[in-house]
Amino acid sequence: MSFSNDRSVRSARVLDAVPTQLLIGGAWADPASGATFPVSNPATGEELARVADATPDDGRRALDAAVDAQAGFAATAPRDRYDMLMRAYDLLHERIDDLALLMTLEMGKPLAESRGEIAYAAEFFRHFASEALRIDGGYQTAPAGGARFLVTKQPVGPCLLITPWNFPMAMGTRKIGPAIAAGCTSVIKPAPQTPLSMLALGQILLDAGVPAGVVNIVTCTDANGVMEPLIRSGKARKLSFTGSTAVGKILLAQCADTVMRTSMELGGNAPFIVFDDAELDEAVTGAMAAKMRNMGEACTAANRIYAQQGVADEFARRLSTAMSALQVGPGVEDGTQVGPLIDDAGRGKVVDLVADATARGARVLTGGAAPDGPGFFYPPTVLVDVPTDARMAREEIFGPVASVIPFATEDEVVAAANDTPYGLVSYVFTNDLRRALRVAERLESGMVGLNQGVVSNPAAPFGGIKESGLGREGGNVGIDEFLEVKYIGISV
Ligand code: NAP
């Protein structure tokens, strides 16, 4: 059997094993309508599987299951929730080869990146397993005496969790981990482009002993039709959303009617700043990580690369050399470093943004033209002299395109970096410690990478300010998003 045949056999086996129904109340079930929708491979356009297309009624059944399971789950011992999460952590590692292949097939990223995402996703379970054991409270004498304050934390209640396609597993575990740790049940709606990884995760949670109804999964093509009634039902107590700012605003408005608690991980427009005194090779390595992780389809992707005038040309030249050396191809093939973009619309936006920038005077150093099909490939691209009024300086590129913009002074670049409604992450490369801290404090973003191009870490508080979001995921504050603080006043 040839190697590629071997791969097709493995792919078929992995696809055959993944559940394709809805997970409601601990059982896999068909939607009321029996309808399904296709999931396709962005590297080939071929259909991989068909999964259940939930109706609003299915959504209601899933939320009812979560509501029914809530009281019992809230009463479980923290150590039991720790054990469930650690079993799920172990299973993710045991099944990492199959899960990575599944993710690459439906999402496109190279196998090594899929393995990296599954390890990262598992780490949220290990991190929050420990957090389940550390939910604390307080006991205090009132300042005037005569009373005591008892402060305790309780699970917020049934949660709605909505995730995007770009990190199909990690964006799920980043919410499910703290929800389970806190004692919350949930209904999860993954993105329709990449539901298979979430469905495989559902099976892992069942195998790990998570009780029936604690985690319910609803796949669908009518996101608003299925989720809006759940948001407005008054039965769910929390919405945690990761996705675009535009959709986040719609959901916030829907949540306002019932004053539902929200966590919002939204879009970004990250500035990546290289000062004259930076270690240039380190800055190039950092830019490659910040730009090319996930083919540029990351909320943390370096969207505007500002290089100071003394190094701008040399930085762009070295970046261009590194970008043009990357191997583009189907993520399942050995040696591939850059897979396809998620779909035709995603690639179309990148094509439009590059056309807009070049029409306004930007120059292409490498890449810049989409190849013919099949698949939604786009080559690693470097543009220089990108004017500040170019669309790609204001909108998320979400593709493998580095836009390099020269700058003169620190004040100028800080003003430019902050001139956006987004505020997720910024990157700064400099060898001057005073400048590093000064600029990091002045940048309007929830996270700053200082001389490093990746900030994501389950043990760190991830999140944005301004229109990039509300709340934090990960770190020792991530579990608070799923807990309510209760104060009991005591007369003694
Ligand atoms: P999206 O279009 O906002 O969709 C995200 C999720 O929301 C999908 O499951 C989508 O399902 C669902 N959705 C859309 N409209 C909805 C509605 N009215 N009611 C309920 N659910 C709805 O974003 P995306 O294209 O999948 O993901 C890319 C975006 O996510 C980028 O902006 C990126 O920056 C952001 N992101 C942010 C973070 C972070 O941590 N800050 C991390 C990853 C990604 P349908 O597709 O079926 O509509």
XYZ file of C-alpha atoms and ligand atoms in Angstrom:
540
model
C 0.000 0.000 0.000
C 1.419 3.414 -0.912
C 1.949 6.073 1.728
C -0.858 8.284 0.409
C -3.249 5.321 0.324
C -2.277 4.571 3.894
C -3.164 8.155 4.777
C -6.562 7.897 3.062
C -7.299 4.698 4.963
C -6.410 6.407 8.259
C -8.496 9.468 7.349
C -11.476 7.271 6.502
C -11.119 5.387 9.810
C -10.861 8.627 11.822
C -13.858 10.155 10.038
C -15.840 6.979 10.494
C -15.253 7.002 14.257
C -16.318 10.594 14.925
C -19.887 11.126 16.178
C -22.060 13.182 13.837
C -25.230 13.536 15.931
C -26.209 16.034 18.607
C -25.069 15.385 22.180
C -28.085 15.945 24.428
C -28.478 14.683 27.982
C -25.538 12.292 27.712
C -26.742 10.544 24.521
C -26.055 11.049 20.827
C -29.299 11.877 19.037
C -30.531 12.869 15.583
C -32.105 16.299 15.198
C -35.913 16.416 15.172
C -35.884 17.201 11.445
C -33.336 14.509 10.556
C -31.471 17.186 8.582
C -27.707 17.184 8.155
C -25.152 19.563 6.662
C -21.813 18.850 4.966
C -18.359 19.441 6.412
C -15.687 19.801 3.762
C -11.922 19.696 3.486
C -10.568 23.198 2.696
C -7.502 21.669 1.028
C -9.574 19.834 -1.595
C -13.160 21.061 -1.343
C -14.276 17.443 -0.849
C -17.049 16.520 1.548
C -15.690 14.779 4.658
C -18.855 14.039 6.608
C -22.412 15.183 7.213
C -23.403 16.247 10.722
C -26.709 16.908 12.438
C -28.319 20.264 11.635
C -30.144 21.216 14.836
C -33.478 23.040 14.857
C -34.554 25.527 17.543
C -36.429 22.651 19.234
C -33.229 20.626 19.458
C -31.534 23.654 20.989
C -34.298 23.880 23.605
C -33.932 20.174 24.434
C -30.195 20.647 24.890
C -30.692 23.611 27.217
C -33.348 21.720 29.180
C -30.854 18.878 29.645
C -28.272 21.367 30.915
C -30.815 22.956 33.269
C -31.885 19.535 34.611
C -28.280 18.522 35.286
C -27.244 21.827 36.899
C -28.210 21.331 40.545
C -26.714 17.849 40.775
C -23.511 18.920 39.082
C -23.125 22.002 41.271
C -23.234 19.667 44.273
C -20.360 17.422 43.083
C -17.127 17.507 45.037
C -14.418 19.705 43.508
C -12.130 16.658 43.598
C -14.623 14.749 41.393
C -14.604 17.592 38.865
C -10.793 17.610 39.035
C -10.759 13.876 38.259
C -13.107 14.247 35.269
C -10.997 17.016 33.762
C -7.758 15.099 34.297
C -9.237 11.976 32.678
C -10.273 14.103 29.703
C -6.756 15.607 29.631
C -5.259 12.105 29.492
C -7.682 10.982 26.754
C -6.852 14.016 24.604
C -3.199 12.987 24.764
C -3.969 9.303 24.178
C -5.989 10.147 21.048
C -3.841 13.062 19.855
C -2.809 11.460 16.533
C -6.388 10.814 15.402
C -7.654 14.140 16.740
C -4.885 16.032 14.940
C -5.698 14.315 11.661
C -9.394 15.096 12.122
C -8.658 18.766 12.824
C -6.356 19.095 9.832
C -8.940 17.480 7.567
C -11.751 19.856 8.550
C -9.788 23.041 9.269
C -6.708 22.841 7.071
C -3.853 23.651 9.465
C -0.696 21.509 9.159
C -0.650 18.332 11.272
C 2.089 19.681 13.563
C -0.068 22.719 14.348
C -3.112 20.518 14.960
C -1.102 18.415 17.414
C 0.047 21.638 19.059
C -3.540 22.842 19.365
C -4.704 19.579 20.948
C -1.888 19.719 23.511
C -2.805 23.383 24.171
C -6.508 22.478 24.403
C -5.745 19.655 26.877
C -3.721 22.073 28.992
C -6.903 24.066 29.729
C -8.358 20.910 31.301
C -5.250 20.339 33.429
C -5.102 24.004 34.433
C -8.783 24.242 35.382
C -8.763 20.847 37.105
C -6.480 22.457 39.669
C -8.562 25.635 39.757
C -11.590 23.525 40.778
C -9.729 22.786 44.014
C -8.950 26.449 44.711
C -12.386 28.091 44.622
C -12.095 30.240 47.701
C -14.166 32.582 49.855
C -13.710 34.860 52.828
C -14.743 35.579 56.395
C -14.378 39.042 57.801
C -15.492 41.200 60.697
C -17.546 44.216 59.587
C -15.548 47.462 60.008
C -18.029 48.697 62.670
C -17.978 45.318 64.452
C -21.106 43.412 65.437
C -21.449 41.514 62.175
C -19.485 39.114 60.070
C -19.210 38.873 56.296
C -19.137 35.390 54.818
C -18.218 35.449 51.135
C -18.621 32.353 48.991
C -18.601 31.517 45.284
C -21.222 29.430 43.494
C -21.503 28.175 39.904
C -23.219 30.745 37.702
C -25.579 28.080 36.291
C -26.277 26.669 32.815
C -24.050 28.294 30.191
C -24.224 28.822 26.441
C -20.825 28.484 24.775
C -20.311 29.573 21.152
C -16.988 28.919 19.414
C -15.310 29.822 16.081
C -13.650 27.591 13.474
C -10.059 28.787 13.724
C -9.093 26.826 16.876
C -11.863 24.195 16.832
C -10.716 22.350 19.967
C -8.882 24.912 22.123
C -11.592 27.569 21.948
C -13.929 24.871 23.292
C -11.754 23.579 26.148
C -10.949 27.178 27.172
C -14.662 27.498 28.049
C -15.647 23.906 28.936
C -12.663 23.514 31.312
C -13.585 26.402 33.629
C -17.320 25.658 33.296
C -16.809 22.070 34.556
C -14.315 23.218 37.202
C -16.841 25.752 38.515
C -19.721 23.246 38.491
C -21.624 24.679 35.516
C -23.467 22.734 32.827
C -23.443 23.952 29.228
C -24.738 23.870 25.685
C -21.976 24.295 23.111
C -22.438 25.459 19.552
C -19.301 24.994 17.443
C -18.751 26.688 14.081
C -20.333 24.834 11.128
C -17.019 24.680 9.224
C -15.336 22.631 12.000
C -17.869 20.731 14.133
C -16.038 17.380 14.032
C -13.313 18.276 16.539
C -15.946 19.430 19.044
C -18.012 16.274 18.511
C -14.907 14.138 19.103
C -14.310 16.164 22.274
C -17.893 15.424 23.354
C -17.161 11.686 23.164
C -13.977 12.213 25.192
C -15.935 14.029 27.909
C -18.448 11.173 28.056
C -15.596 8.639 28.234
C -14.015 10.726 31.005
C -17.134 10.276 33.118
C -18.655 13.752 32.790
C -22.287 13.165 33.878
C -25.185 13.172 31.412
C -26.454 16.654 30.567
C -23.378 18.489 31.850
C -21.994 19.067 28.357
C -24.426 19.211 25.421
C -23.375 19.898 21.827
C -25.603 21.421 19.190
C -24.287 21.645 15.630
C -26.317 23.771 13.225
C -26.329 26.026 10.192
C -28.884 28.511 11.563
C -26.855 29.916 14.461
C -29.171 32.800 15.201
C -32.364 30.747 14.825
C -31.129 28.120 17.285
C -29.241 30.264 19.808
C -31.341 33.429 20.108
C -34.317 31.635 21.724
C -31.907 30.032 24.205
C -30.322 33.380 25.029
C -33.749 34.963 25.516
C -35.244 31.989 27.400
C -34.108 33.134 30.825
C -32.991 29.543 31.531
C -29.332 30.037 30.650
C -27.338 32.202 33.050
C -24.232 32.917 31.039
C -23.037 33.321 27.459
C -19.375 32.827 26.653
C -18.625 33.701 23.031
C -15.491 33.618 20.904
C -15.796 35.050 17.432
C -15.996 38.290 15.500
C -16.716 41.654 17.059
C -19.702 42.145 14.749
C -21.434 38.976 16.001
C -20.344 39.688 19.590
C -22.254 42.990 19.471
C -25.429 41.255 18.248
C -25.170 38.697 21.054
C -24.533 41.360 23.701
C -27.723 43.096 22.601
C -29.655 39.807 22.852
C -28.238 39.195 26.336
C -29.238 42.660 27.545
C -32.930 41.746 27.835
C -32.308 39.158 30.541
C -29.152 40.869 31.865
C -27.302 37.637 31.174
C -23.651 37.494 32.175
C -21.278 37.448 29.214
C -17.669 36.760 28.342
C -16.638 38.017 24.919
C -13.419 37.022 23.127
C -13.673 39.039 19.931
C -11.632 40.207 16.972
C -8.211 41.858 16.941
C -5.994 44.163 14.891
C -2.675 43.523 16.597
C 0.195 45.973 16.117
C 3.670 44.390 16.000
C 6.321 47.049 16.698
C 10.013 46.619 15.861
C 12.281 49.372 17.218
C 15.714 50.184 15.748
C 17.447 48.606 18.746
C 15.634 45.234 18.500
C 17.492 41.962 17.844
C 16.417 41.803 14.214
C 16.532 38.033 13.783
C 14.504 37.576 16.976
C 12.010 40.131 15.685
C 11.693 38.197 12.410
C 11.186 34.924 14.304
C 8.601 36.636 16.511
C 6.836 38.131 13.494
C 6.726 34.734 11.790
C 5.104 33.211 14.885
C 2.702 36.107 15.395
C 1.768 36.229 11.710
C 1.877 32.660 10.475
C 0.487 30.612 13.371
C -2.711 29.081 11.993
C -1.990 30.546 8.502
C -2.663 34.005 9.956
C -6.202 32.965 10.921
C -5.806 33.942 14.575
C -7.321 36.768 16.608
C -3.790 37.342 17.939
C -2.241 37.548 14.443
C 0.138 40.470 13.831
C -2.076 42.575 11.578
C 0.030 45.730 11.291
C 3.806 45.365 11.465
C 5.430 48.709 12.319
C 9.201 48.782 11.702
C 11.303 51.808 12.714
C 12.960 53.619 9.798
C 16.535 52.518 10.650
C 15.655 48.811 10.291
C 12.455 48.803 8.208
C 14.058 47.779 4.894
C 16.333 45.117 6.375
C 13.526 43.737 8.563
C 11.174 43.500 5.575
C 13.885 41.809 3.489
C 14.584 39.154 6.165
C 10.875 38.641 6.798
C 10.286 38.216 3.083
C 13.089 35.623 2.843
C 11.600 33.649 5.751
C 8.055 33.876 4.377
C 8.973 32.810 0.846
C 10.796 29.726 2.227
C 7.607 28.324 3.780
C 6.119 25.225 2.177
C 2.452 25.599 1.240
C 0.241 22.543 0.769
C -2.426 20.271 2.213
C -1.936 20.092 5.980
C -1.833 16.279 5.938
C 1.320 16.215 3.789
C 4.760 15.906 5.359
C 6.701 19.148 5.320
C 3.668 21.419 4.888
C 4.036 24.589 6.953
C 1.122 26.596 5.538
C -2.243 24.963 4.844
C -5.278 26.361 3.005
C -7.522 29.108 4.347
C -10.854 28.015 5.753
C -13.126 28.674 2.781
C -13.709 30.677 -0.366
C -15.057 33.677 1.566
C -12.019 33.737 3.879
C -9.611 33.634 0.969
C -11.685 36.132 -1.011
C -11.319 38.678 1.777
C -7.520 38.274 1.756
C -7.460 38.740 -2.049
C -9.553 41.922 -1.711
C -7.396 43.385 1.064
C -4.183 42.820 -0.913
C -5.747 44.382 -4.037
C -6.878 47.390 -2.000
C -3.412 47.911 -0.432
C -1.528 47.627 -3.714
C -3.995 49.998 -5.406
C -3.097 52.512 -2.684
C 0.650 52.146 -3.298
C 1.810 49.145 -1.240
C 4.557 47.028 -2.849
C 4.603 43.212 -2.892
C 7.934 41.671 -1.778
C 6.749 38.076 -1.979
C 3.491 36.236 -2.714
C 0.427 38.317 -3.472
C -1.527 36.076 -5.865
C -3.868 33.191 -5.102
C -3.115 29.974 -7.030
C -5.760 28.127 -9.024
C -7.769 25.461 -7.154
C -8.504 23.011 -5.784
C -8.425 24.200 -2.194
C -8.388 27.692 -0.695
C -4.635 28.286 -0.685
C -2.952 31.685 -0.459
C 0.833 32.124 -0.502
C 2.808 33.721 2.360
C 2.899 37.379 1.347
C 4.856 40.445 2.450
C 3.695 43.945 1.534
C 5.759 47.060 2.306
C 4.879 50.755 2.301
C 1.319 49.889 3.293
C -0.475 53.228 3.724
C -2.386 53.799 6.962
C -5.657 54.232 5.052
C -5.388 50.751 3.486
C -8.228 48.438 4.570
C -5.736 45.867 5.870
C -4.450 48.413 8.384
C -7.964 48.673 9.850
C -9.543 45.223 9.350
C -8.476 41.734 10.431
C -6.581 40.201 7.499
C -7.044 36.613 8.759
C -4.555 35.239 6.276
C -0.815 34.798 5.638
C -0.188 38.420 4.642
C 2.348 40.583 6.509
C 1.846 44.296 6.044
C 4.938 46.333 6.964
C 4.509 50.014 7.797
C 7.536 52.249 8.536
C 7.546 54.696 11.476
C 9.886 57.350 12.890
C 9.267 57.930 16.612
C 7.964 56.124 19.670
C 5.120 58.599 20.136
C 4.094 58.229 16.491
C 3.978 54.434 16.612
C 2.108 54.278 19.935
C -0.521 56.682 18.548
C -0.826 54.624 15.346
C -0.978 51.317 17.241
C -3.787 52.601 19.469
C -5.721 54.138 16.564
C -8.167 51.230 16.287
C -11.342 50.161 18.053
C -9.664 46.799 18.789
C -7.440 46.066 21.784
C -6.619 42.369 22.032
C -2.831 42.034 21.860
C 0.245 44.061 20.862
C 3.818 42.978 20.288
C 6.938 45.059 20.999
C 10.521 44.202 20.055
C 13.264 46.335 21.645
C 16.389 45.834 23.756
C 15.726 48.972 25.805
C 14.074 47.869 29.046
C 12.741 51.310 29.921
C 11.215 51.739 26.502
C 9.785 48.202 26.587
C 7.892 48.807 29.811
C 6.906 52.374 28.894
C 5.450 51.313 25.539
C 3.809 48.175 26.988
C 1.969 50.360 29.497
C 0.901 52.883 26.849
C -0.489 50.308 24.407
C -4.263 49.891 24.610
C -4.546 46.102 24.577
C -5.355 43.375 27.066
C -2.079 41.557 26.335
C 1.420 42.549 25.209
C 4.151 40.256 23.868
C 7.539 41.743 24.781
C 10.222 40.293 22.511
C 7.973 37.286 21.877
C 5.455 36.529 19.161
C 3.080 34.189 21.048
C 1.186 35.162 24.199
C -1.344 32.319 24.493
C -0.863 30.253 27.648
C -3.612 28.506 29.643
C -2.089 29.747 32.892
C -2.221 33.412 31.768
C -5.305 35.678 31.576
C -6.189 35.889 27.865
C -8.499 38.641 26.672
C -8.988 42.029 25.137
C -10.142 45.553 25.893
C -12.120 48.030 23.755
C -14.042 46.166 21.029
C -11.886 43.043 21.437
C -13.879 41.761 24.348
C -15.052 41.487 27.916
C -13.601 39.177 30.562
C -10.602 36.858 30.560
C -10.094 33.189 29.748
C -7.344 31.144 31.433
C -5.108 32.179 34.277
C -6.368 32.211 37.828
C -9.199 34.578 36.852
C -10.670 32.370 34.091
C -12.813 30.364 36.500
C -14.348 33.554 37.960
C -16.187 34.017 34.659
C -18.239 30.942 35.656
C -18.754 31.788 39.338
C -21.073 34.146 41.177
C -19.908 35.815 44.385
C -22.396 35.543 47.234
C -22.087 37.554 50.450
C -23.873 36.366 53.569
C -24.171 38.944 56.331
C -24.133 37.356 59.803
C -25.221 38.866 63.067
C -23.133 37.515 65.932
P -18.032 34.546 13.713
O -18.523 34.661 12.345
O -18.301 35.653 14.661
O -18.622 33.171 14.279
C -18.253 32.671 15.539
C -19.312 31.708 16.007
O -20.519 32.437 16.250
C -19.674 30.634 14.992
O -19.980 29.436 15.681
C -20.916 31.221 14.342
O -21.752 30.283 13.707
C -21.585 31.836 15.542
N -22.584 32.863 15.225
C -22.597 33.746 14.220
N -23.692 34.525 14.289
C -24.395 34.112 15.374
C -25.613 34.513 15.968
N -26.352 35.520 15.483
N -26.044 33.864 17.066
C -25.327 32.856 17.588
N -24.157 32.424 17.065
C -23.689 33.053 15.967
O -16.449 34.326 13.745
P -15.583 33.264 12.952
O -15.443 33.719 11.544
O -16.071 31.885 13.198
O -14.203 33.389 13.730
C -13.273 34.368 13.441
C -13.391 35.533 14.421
O -13.196 35.046 15.755
C -12.305 36.562 14.210
O -12.855 37.848 14.317
C -11.334 36.282 15.357
O -10.546 37.394 15.714
C -12.270 35.875 16.430
N -11.558 35.102 17.466
C -11.313 35.696 18.660
C -10.597 35.008 19.630
C -10.305 35.643 20.958
O -9.930 34.913 21.859
N -10.445 36.946 21.116
C -10.143 33.711 19.374
C -10.421 33.124 18.133
C -11.129 33.853 17.176
P -22.099 30.486 12.125
O -20.797 30.436 11.422
O -23.022 29.371 11.815
O -22.753 31.816 11.959
